[in-house]
Short mmCIF file of C-alpha atoms and ligand atoms in Angstrom, two decimals:
data_model
loop_
_atom_site.label_atom_id
_atom_site.label_comp_id
_atom_site.label_asym_id
_atom_site.label_seq_id
_atom_site.Cartn_x
_atom_site.Cartn_y
_atom_site.Cartn_z
CA MET A 1 0.23 0.20 0.19
CA ILE A 2 1.06 3.84 -0.71
CA THR A 3 0.70 5.82 2.06
CA ALA A 4 1.29 9.14 2.98
CA LEU A 5 4.91 10.27 3.29
CA ARG A 6 6.04 10.75 6.97
CA GLY A 7 5.47 13.96 8.36
CA MET A 8 2.77 14.75 5.57
CA LYS A 9 -0.73 14.70 7.04
CA ASP A 10 -4.26 14.01 4.89
CA LEU A 11 -6.39 16.80 5.87
CA LEU A 12 -10.04 15.08 5.69
CA PRO A 13 -13.39 16.59 7.17
CA PRO A 14 -14.13 17.41 10.01
CA THR A 15 -10.21 18.43 10.71
CA SER A 16 -10.45 19.80 6.95
CA ILE A 17 -13.67 22.24 8.15
CA LEU A 18 -11.55 23.16 11.56
CA TYR A 19 -8.82 24.12 8.90
CA GLU A 20 -11.17 26.27 6.90
CA LYS A 21 -12.40 27.75 9.68
CA VAL A 22 -9.26 28.70 11.22
CA ILE A 23 -8.08 30.32 7.82
CA LYS A 24 -11.14 32.27 7.61
CA THR A 25 -10.95 34.17 10.82
CA CYS A 26 -7.47 34.73 10.19
CA THR A 27 -7.87 36.62 6.46
CA LYS A 28 -11.16 38.37 7.75
CA ILE A 29 -9.87 39.77 10.93
CA ALA A 30 -6.58 40.75 8.93
CA ALA A 31 -8.63 42.38 6.36
CA LYS A 32 -9.72 44.67 8.96
CA TYR A 33 -6.72 45.48 9.40
CA GLY A 34 -6.19 46.21 6.17
CA TYR A 35 -3.66 43.58 4.69
CA GLU A 36 -5.00 42.22 1.66
CA SER A 37 -3.47 38.35 0.22
CA ILE A 38 -1.02 37.48 -1.84
CA HIS A 39 -0.24 34.16 -3.24
CA THR A 40 3.27 33.03 -3.93
CA PRO A 41 4.84 29.85 -5.69
CA HIS A 42 5.71 26.88 -3.31
CA LEU A 43 8.68 26.49 -5.12
CA GLU A 44 11.91 29.01 -5.00
CA ALA A 45 15.23 29.41 -6.44
CA THR A 46 16.91 27.73 -3.65
CA SER A 47 19.22 30.70 -2.93
CA LEU A 48 16.65 33.11 -1.78
CA PHE A 49 16.35 30.99 0.91
CA ARG A 50 20.39 30.80 1.41
CA ARG A 51 19.93 34.50 1.70
CA SER A 52 16.92 35.41 3.17
CA VAL A 53 16.71 32.54 6.13
CA GLY A 54 20.22 32.34 6.22
CA GLU A 55 23.30 29.73 6.15
CA SER A 56 23.57 29.60 9.75
CA SER A 57 19.47 28.48 10.73
CA ASP A 58 18.55 25.28 11.14
CA ILE A 59 15.80 25.55 8.33
CA VAL A 60 18.53 26.24 5.78
CA GLY A 61 21.28 23.99 7.34
CA LYS A 62 19.12 20.97 8.08
CA GLU A 63 15.08 21.43 7.25
CA MET A 64 15.09 22.22 3.25
CA TYR A 65 13.24 20.07 0.87
CA GLN A 66 16.08 20.87 -2.01
CA PHE A 67 16.29 19.11 -4.87
CA GLU A 68 17.53 19.81 -8.87
CA ASP A 69 14.93 20.28 -10.96
CA LYS A 70 14.81 18.57 -14.59
CA GLY A 71 16.16 21.53 -15.73
CA GLY A 72 19.33 21.61 -13.82
CA ASN A 73 18.04 24.58 -11.62
CA ASP A 74 18.31 24.08 -7.73
CA VAL A 75 15.20 24.73 -6.32
CA CYS A 76 13.87 24.00 -3.32
CA LEU A 77 9.98 24.00 -1.50
CA ARG A 78 9.09 26.73 0.95
CA PRO A 79 10.28 26.20 4.57
CA GLU A 80 8.73 29.88 5.26
CA GLY A 81 6.75 32.42 3.98
CA THR A 82 8.44 35.68 4.07
CA ALA A 83 11.17 34.78 1.26
CA GLY A 84 9.22 34.33 -1.06
CA VAL A 85 6.66 37.47 -0.43
CA VAL A 86 9.69 39.89 -0.05
CA ARG A 87 10.82 38.21 -3.50
CA ALA A 88 7.13 39.35 -5.07
CA PHE A 89 7.80 42.37 -3.32
CA ILE A 90 11.02 43.39 -4.53
CA GLU A 91 9.75 41.69 -8.10
CA ALA A 92 6.97 43.92 -8.81
CA LYS A 93 9.15 46.76 -8.29
CA LEU A 94 7.37 48.25 -5.11
CA ASP A 95 10.05 49.06 -3.51
CA ARG A 96 10.92 51.41 -5.55
CA ALA A 97 7.26 52.57 -5.92
CA GLY A 98 7.50 53.62 -2.11
CA GLY A 99 3.99 53.32 0.02
CA VAL A 100 2.80 50.76 2.34
CA HIS A 101 2.02 47.84 1.68
CA ARG A 102 0.22 45.19 3.65
CA TRP A 103 -0.30 41.90 2.75
CA CYS A 104 -1.00 38.28 4.59
CA TYR A 105 -1.27 34.34 3.01
CA ALA A 106 -1.78 31.04 3.86
CA GLY A 107 -0.48 27.67 2.82
CA SER A 108 1.98 24.98 2.73
CA MET A 109 5.54 24.89 4.73
CA PHE A 110 8.06 22.46 4.15
CA ARG A 111 10.64 21.36 6.52
CA TYR A 112 12.40 18.39 6.79
CA GLU A 113 12.45 17.81 11.06
CA ARG A 114 11.61 14.94 13.26
CA PRO A 115 8.13 14.31 13.10
CA GLN A 116 6.74 14.55 16.48
CA LYS A 117 3.88 16.36 18.28
CA GLY A 118 3.00 19.99 16.94
CA ARG A 119 6.00 19.13 14.06
CA LEU A 120 4.99 17.93 10.43
CA ARG A 121 7.00 18.14 7.55
CA GLU A 122 4.70 19.66 5.70
CA PHE A 123 1.74 21.87 7.72
CA HIS A 124 0.28 25.28 7.21
CA GLN A 125 1.24 28.76 7.85
CA PHE A 126 -1.11 32.16 8.25
CA GLY A 127 1.04 35.44 7.76
CA VAL A 128 1.10 38.92 7.59
CA GLU A 129 4.00 41.09 6.03
CA CYS A 130 3.90 45.04 6.12
CA PHE A 131 6.31 46.79 3.93
CA GLY A 132 7.26 50.58 3.80
CA GLU A 133 5.91 51.31 7.66
CA GLY A 134 9.18 52.05 9.92
CA SER A 135 6.90 53.63 12.72
CA VAL A 136 6.76 50.81 15.45
CA TYR A 137 2.69 51.25 16.05
CA GLU A 138 2.77 49.37 13.13
CA ASP A 139 4.45 46.33 15.10
CA ALA A 140 1.80 47.13 17.70
CA ASN A 141 -1.02 46.84 15.11
CA ILE A 142 -0.12 43.37 13.60
CA ILE A 143 0.64 41.76 17.46
CA THR A 144 -2.68 43.15 18.68
CA MET A 145 -4.26 41.32 14.77
CA ALA A 146 -2.58 38.00 16.27
CA TYR A 147 -3.98 38.46 19.71
CA GLU A 148 -7.28 39.23 18.71
CA ILE A 149 -7.07 36.00 16.03
CA LEU A 150 -5.79 33.84 19.12
CA LYS A 151 -8.88 35.02 20.68
CA SER A 152 -11.66 34.84 18.39
CA LEU A 153 -10.21 31.13 17.98
CA GLU A 154 -10.52 30.57 21.72
CA ILE A 155 -6.52 29.83 21.72
CA LYS A 156 -5.49 31.08 25.13
CA THR A 157 -1.53 32.17 24.65
CA THR A 158 1.23 34.26 26.37
CA LEU A 159 2.66 36.56 24.77
CA LYS A 160 6.34 36.75 24.78
CA LEU A 161 8.03 40.20 23.67
CA ASN A 162 11.82 41.40 23.24
CA SER A 163 13.54 43.68 21.20
CA LEU A 164 17.04 42.85 19.13
CA GLY A 165 17.80 46.06 19.05
CA THR A 166 19.19 47.75 15.21
CA ALA A 167 22.12 46.27 13.89
CA SER A 168 24.47 48.45 15.42
CA ASP A 169 23.20 47.35 19.16
CA MET A 170 23.06 43.68 17.84
CA ALA A 171 26.77 43.73 16.68
CA GLU A 172 27.59 45.57 20.28
CA TYR A 173 25.55 42.78 22.06
CA LYS A 174 27.15 39.53 19.96
CA LYS A 175 31.03 41.26 21.05
CA ARG A 176 29.53 40.59 24.57
CA LEU A 177 27.71 37.14 24.06
CA ILE A 178 31.09 35.95 22.42
CA SER A 179 33.50 36.94 25.36
CA PHE A 180 30.62 34.99 27.52
CA LEU A 181 30.53 31.94 24.98
CA ASP A 182 34.60 31.70 25.23
CA ALA A 183 34.74 31.56 28.88
CA ASN A 184 31.78 29.01 29.16
CA ASP A 185 33.53 27.25 26.24
CA ALA A 186 33.99 23.77 27.86
CA HIS A 187 30.79 23.96 29.44
CA ILE A 188 28.21 23.99 25.93
CA CYS A 189 26.75 21.88 23.23
CA GLU A 190 28.71 20.77 20.06
CA ASP A 191 25.81 22.73 18.35
CA CYS A 192 25.76 25.95 20.21
CA LYS A 193 30.14 26.05 19.68
CA ARG A 194 29.30 25.54 15.71
CA ARG A 195 26.73 28.74 15.93
CA LYS A 196 28.93 30.54 18.10
CA GLN A 197 31.11 30.69 14.74
CA THR A 198 28.21 31.08 12.52
CA ASN A 199 25.40 32.99 14.68
CA PRO A 200 26.27 33.52 17.99
CA ILE A 201 22.40 34.63 19.30
CA ARG A 202 20.94 31.88 17.99
CA VAL A 203 22.56 29.95 21.12
CA LEU A 204 19.59 31.57 23.41
CA ASP A 205 17.17 29.18 21.44
CA CYS A 206 19.15 26.37 22.43
CA LYS A 207 16.83 23.49 23.20
CA ASN A 208 19.59 21.62 25.13
CA GLU A 209 19.07 22.09 29.02
CA SER A 210 22.56 22.08 30.57
CA CYS A 211 23.23 24.91 27.92
CA GLN A 212 20.45 27.16 28.91
CA ILE A 213 21.58 26.88 32.33
CA ILE A 214 24.72 28.17 31.64
CA TYR A 215 22.88 30.58 29.76
CA ALA A 216 21.25 31.77 32.46
CA ASN A 217 23.85 34.12 33.33
CA ALA A 218 24.26 35.28 29.76
CA PRO A 219 24.64 39.28 29.23
CA LEU A 220 21.25 40.27 27.44
CA ILE A 221 20.23 42.04 24.87
CA THR A 222 18.24 44.19 26.44
CA ASP A 223 21.06 45.97 28.12
CA SER A 224 22.73 46.45 24.63
CA LEU A 225 20.08 48.82 23.00
CA GLY A 226 20.85 52.06 22.39
CA ASP A 227 18.51 55.29 22.48
CA GLU A 228 16.34 54.62 18.94
CA ALA A 229 15.45 50.72 19.92
CA ARG A 230 14.69 51.50 23.40
CA THR A 231 12.52 54.32 22.31
CA ASP A 232 10.59 52.34 19.77
CA PHE A 233 10.24 49.64 22.58
CA ALA A 234 8.91 51.47 25.42
CA LEU A 235 6.01 53.15 23.00
CA LEU A 236 4.89 49.64 22.23
CA GLN A 237 4.94 48.34 25.16
CA ASP A 238 2.37 51.49 26.07
CA ILE A 239 0.22 51.18 23.37
CA LEU A 240 0.31 47.41 23.92
CA ARG A 241 -1.24 48.33 27.46
CA GLN A 242 -3.44 50.72 26.42
CA ASN A 243 -4.78 48.73 24.23
CA GLY A 244 -5.37 45.75 26.53
CA VAL A 245 -3.01 43.19 25.28
CA GLU A 246 -1.53 41.59 27.58
CA TYR A 247 2.34 40.98 27.40
CA GLU A 248 5.50 39.33 29.03
CA LEU A 249 9.34 40.35 28.66
CA ASP A 250 11.56 37.77 27.48
CA ALA A 251 15.25 39.06 27.22
CA ARG A 252 16.08 35.51 25.87
CA LEU A 253 13.87 35.43 22.96
CA VAL A 254 15.42 35.26 19.26
CA ARG A 255 13.29 34.33 16.41
CA GLY A 256 15.09 31.79 14.55
CA LEU A 257 15.47 33.75 11.13
CA ASP A 258 18.73 35.59 10.56
CA TYR A 259 17.22 39.21 9.36
CA TYR A 260 15.11 40.21 12.92
CA CYS A 261 15.60 43.34 14.11
CA LYS A 262 13.83 45.26 17.27
CA THR A 263 10.94 43.64 17.58
CA ALA A 264 10.38 40.02 17.79
CA PHE A 265 7.49 38.00 19.86
CA GLU A 266 6.04 34.83 20.27
CA PHE A 267 2.94 33.67 21.35
CA VAL A 268 3.14 30.87 23.56
CA SER A 269 0.44 27.74 24.24
CA ASP A 270 1.19 25.15 26.54
CA GLU A 271 -1.64 23.61 26.17
CA ILE A 272 0.29 20.92 23.57
CA GLY A 273 3.18 20.21 25.59
CA ALA A 274 5.86 22.24 26.64
CA GLN A 275 6.09 25.75 26.09
CA SER A 276 5.19 25.80 22.01
CA ALA A 277 4.98 28.37 19.64
CA VAL A 278 2.26 28.88 17.60
CA THR A 279 2.79 32.58 16.45
CA GLY A 280 6.24 33.87 16.11
CA GLY A 281 7.00 37.51 14.61
CA GLY A 282 8.86 40.76 14.29
CA ARG A 283 10.83 43.50 12.36
CA TYR A 284 12.82 43.10 9.37
CA ASP A 285 14.09 45.78 8.04
CA ARG A 286 17.14 44.91 6.36
CA LEU A 287 15.81 41.83 4.82
CA VAL A 288 14.06 43.64 1.48
CA GLU A 289 18.16 45.04 0.62
CA TYR A 290 19.55 41.68 1.55
CA LEU A 291 17.75 40.11 -1.62
CA GLY A 292 18.84 42.77 -3.45
CA GLY A 293 15.64 45.51 -3.31
CA ARG A 294 15.70 48.91 -2.22
CA ALA A 295 15.75 49.28 1.45
CA SER A 296 12.59 49.42 2.67
CA TYR A 297 11.11 48.89 6.22
CA GLY A 298 9.37 44.73 7.12
CA VAL A 299 7.67 43.99 9.87
CA GLY A 300 5.29 40.45 9.78
CA PHE A 301 4.41 37.02 11.87
CA ALA A 302 3.47 33.43 11.02
CA MET A 303 1.37 31.21 12.87
CA GLY A 304 1.42 27.43 12.69
CA ILE A 305 -1.86 26.46 11.64
CA GLU A 306 -1.61 23.27 13.04
CA ARG A 307 -0.61 23.55 16.31
CA LEU A 308 -3.50 26.07 16.44
CA MET A 309 -6.08 23.22 15.19
CA ALA A 310 -4.24 20.72 18.13
CA ILE A 311 -5.17 23.21 20.79
CA MET A 312 -8.86 23.63 19.42
CA ALA A 313 -9.57 19.81 18.93
CA LEU A 314 -9.05 19.63 22.54
CA LYS A 315 -11.78 21.68 23.42
CA GLN A 316 -14.35 22.01 20.31
CA GLU A 317 -16.91 20.13 18.79
CA THR A 318 -16.18 20.19 15.54
CA SER A 319 -19.05 18.44 13.78
CA THR A 320 -21.47 20.79 12.26
CA MET A 321 -25.33 21.12 12.26
CA PRO A 322 -27.21 19.07 10.43
CA ASN A 323 -26.98 20.96 7.05
CA GLY A 324 -28.84 21.56 3.55
CA VAL A 325 -31.19 19.44 1.36
CA TYR A 326 -30.61 15.53 0.61
CA VAL A 327 -33.17 14.95 -3.17
CA GLY A 328 -34.06 11.27 -3.63
CA SER A 329 -36.12 9.67 -6.34
CA LEU A 330 -38.24 7.00 -5.90
CA ASP A 331 -38.05 6.02 -9.24
CA ASP A 332 -35.65 6.08 -12.47
CA GLU A 333 -37.60 7.96 -14.61
CA PHE A 334 -37.38 10.82 -11.86
CA ILE A 335 -33.58 11.16 -11.42
CA PRO A 336 -32.53 13.40 -14.21
CA LEU A 337 -35.35 15.90 -12.48
CA ALA A 338 -34.30 15.25 -8.74
CA PHE A 339 -30.83 16.35 -10.06
CA SER A 340 -31.63 19.76 -11.94
CA LEU A 341 -34.09 20.37 -8.63
CA ALA A 342 -31.02 19.94 -6.16
CA ASN A 343 -29.21 22.61 -9.21
CA ARG A 344 -32.10 24.56 -8.62
CA LEU A 345 -31.72 24.32 -4.56
CA ARG A 346 -28.51 25.88 -4.50
CA LYS A 347 -29.65 29.54 -5.90
CA SER A 348 -30.04 29.19 -2.01
CA VAL A 349 -29.04 26.30 -0.08
CA LYS A 350 -26.79 23.26 0.10
CA ALA A 351 -27.96 20.25 -2.42
CA VAL A 352 -26.83 16.76 -2.86
CA SER A 353 -28.62 14.50 -5.68
CA CYS A 354 -28.82 10.86 -4.73
CA TYR A 355 -27.98 8.95 -8.72
CA GLU A 356 -30.10 5.80 -7.85
CA PRO A 357 -33.79 5.07 -7.04
CA ARG A 358 -34.75 3.97 -2.90
CA LYS A 359 -37.36 3.43 -1.39
CA LEU A 360 -38.35 6.14 0.80
CA ALA A 361 -37.05 4.75 3.74
CA LYS A 362 -33.20 4.26 2.71
CA HIS A 363 -33.38 7.86 1.28
CA LEU A 364 -34.26 9.33 4.69
CA GLN A 365 -31.70 6.80 6.41
CA ALA A 366 -28.81 8.40 3.76
CA ALA A 367 -29.97 12.00 4.20
CA ASN A 368 -30.04 11.35 8.01
CA ASN A 369 -26.58 9.55 8.01
CA GLY A 370 -25.16 12.30 5.43
CA GLY A 371 -25.52 14.99 8.06
CA PHE A 372 -28.90 16.97 6.25
CA LYS A 373 -31.71 18.85 7.56
CA TYR A 374 -34.16 17.80 4.88
CA ALA A 375 -34.39 15.38 2.59
CA LEU A 376 -36.47 16.29 -0.39
CA ILE A 377 -38.47 12.76 -2.34
CA ILE A 378 -39.70 12.72 -5.78
CA GLY A 379 -42.17 10.15 -6.63
CA GLU A 380 -44.94 9.70 -9.77
CA ASP A 381 -47.23 11.93 -7.50
CA GLU A 382 -44.50 14.52 -7.09
CA ALA A 383 -43.72 14.78 -10.74
CA ARG A 384 -46.82 15.08 -11.79
CA SER A 385 -48.20 17.49 -9.66
CA GLU A 386 -44.79 19.47 -9.49
CA GLN A 387 -44.73 19.55 -5.87
CA ALA A 388 -42.02 18.20 -3.56
CA TRP A 389 -42.16 15.88 -0.72
CA VAL A 390 -40.17 16.99 1.90
CA LYS A 391 -39.16 16.74 5.32
CA ASN A 392 -37.19 18.14 8.05
CA LEU A 393 -35.25 15.44 9.54
CA ILE A 394 -34.43 17.71 13.04
CA ASN A 395 -38.35 18.51 14.20
CA GLY A 396 -39.97 15.44 11.59
CA ASP A 397 -42.23 18.15 9.68
CA GLU A 398 -42.78 17.27 6.46
CA ARG A 399 -44.81 19.48 3.55
CA ARG A 400 -45.40 19.56 -0.03
CA ILE A 401 -43.34 22.75 -2.30
CA LYS A 402 -44.11 23.59 -5.39
CA PHE A 403 -40.88 23.65 -7.34
CA ASP A 404 -41.71 27.19 -8.41
CA THR A 405 -41.14 28.32 -5.20
CA LEU A 406 -38.35 26.19 -4.13
CA VAL A 407 -35.71 28.51 -3.73
CA GLN A 408 -37.30 30.78 -1.97
CA GLU A 409 -38.62 28.43 0.68
CA PHE A 410 -34.94 27.18 1.63
CA CYS A 411 -33.55 30.92 1.02
CA ASP A 412 -33.23 31.22 4.96
CA GLU A 413 -31.35 27.71 5.34
P1 ATP B 501 10.14 25.98 16.49
O1 ATP B 501 10.73 26.75 17.75
O2 ATP B 501 8.66 25.32 16.90
O3 ATP B 501 10.49 25.02 15.60
P2 ATP B 501 10.24 28.13 14.60
O4 ATP B 501 11.32 29.21 15.40
O5 ATP B 501 10.74 27.19 13.59
O6 ATP B 501 9.53 27.28 15.83
P3 ATP B 501 8.86 29.66 12.91
O7 ATP B 501 9.99 29.59 11.66
O8 ATP B 501 8.76 30.95 13.46
O9 ATP B 501 9.44 28.30 13.93
O10 ATP B 501 7.23 29.43 12.17
C1 ATP B 501 6.55 29.99 12.85
C2 ATP B 501 5.40 28.98 13.17
O11 ATP B 501 4.89 27.92 12.36
C3 ATP B 501 5.96 28.30 14.52
O12 ATP B 501 5.32 29.27 15.71
C4 ATP B 501 5.22 26.84 14.71
O13 ATP B 501 3.46 27.24 14.89
C5 ATP B 501 4.86 26.63 13.00
N1 ATP B 501 5.82 25.55 12.99
C6 ATP B 501 6.61 26.03 13.03
N2 ATP B 501 7.50 24.34 12.38
C7 ATP B 501 6.83 23.49 12.23
C8 ATP B 501 6.90 22.69 11.90
N3 ATP B 501 7.23 21.49 11.37
N4 ATP B 501 5.41 21.64 12.11
C9 ATP B 501 4.64 22.50 12.55
N5 ATP B 501 4.07 23.88 12.74
C10 ATP B 501 5.42 24.43 12.89
MG1 MG B 502 11.92 25.65 14.10
#
């Protein structure tokens, strides 16, 4: 038997219904904040991710679905959404056009990770990216948006907030961190020794507990912030407080990706195992330039949909109420009529017709099993009188409805 690949999951109803619900909620709320949909390809040149996500990141170093295509091109299934969106932004010359661009996206991401709870090889993200806005009010805007999305999905999370400073603050901090790591070289793991060379701040993200004990005494980025980052960070916190968004400061929060500066945030939940991130985001003012565009401000976040769904599935009744109309025929010759009536009904309600004749009781059973609210049956009398026999499967009411008025009759359903 051929099965799905390891770490790749089918989404069947009712999980697929839950998925649609989550994406709909996200895009609807994002639209209210002025964010419009963008769709970019799943496959991109590998160099895009090498440049943007960074050689030293776990994503590029270990997790990419990379291969050569039939034309000999080095390509990669996208491991995250920001890089492709930035490429599209530059390719459309919007960096040169100026102005503020607010976009959102939803779709599959691919990472060759060890599959486990909340960690898949193909997973879905909903993300937003804003280009051209340097004000920290936009950081507050998208954090508030994520907060509202999570609240409306009834997902309890903690918002963790940090500032990574400007590029020069970060350079200063890296020096202090490296001397700390040098002094503790004997006690840190091999991965962290490598990170020290390639991207030292990433050590703070190490999942190794013995390393974390050492890093409890590491210097903090928040002590290296210059005036600009410090003022922005204080203002961000003021705005969030004034708008009822609760947060915790976490000076050890660094984003997994290389291009972040200033605001970094994560929404974490402990409902699906140990503190698991459901949303990560922040500011990336240097990324557009890194990728060859004209320097443009950038800020965004990405939500892991599977992790949201795992939390929702713990609490939510996903099955839907009976709805729609099942259309059945008692006789072979009325099947075309049943098909046309279902077609007509769709102007106002979900309708599905059965393609084979059955006895009334069998039709009612099929309608019940299929989760329909109504069964509409056509027999000889109904065809002749042009009146359908309709049964409400919830309260048992039965009545006849003229074919001509079917659409109006169901328009409130
Ligand atoms: P983690 O530390 O859990 O590996 P990350 O820093 O790699 O997360 P991001 O790159 O910020 O994650 O992606 C944003 C969100 O996407 C995460 O907060 C998480 O909810 C989700 N996510 C990331 N990797 C996976 C995966 N392999 N399977 C399912 N969801 C994922
Ligand atoms: Mg990861």
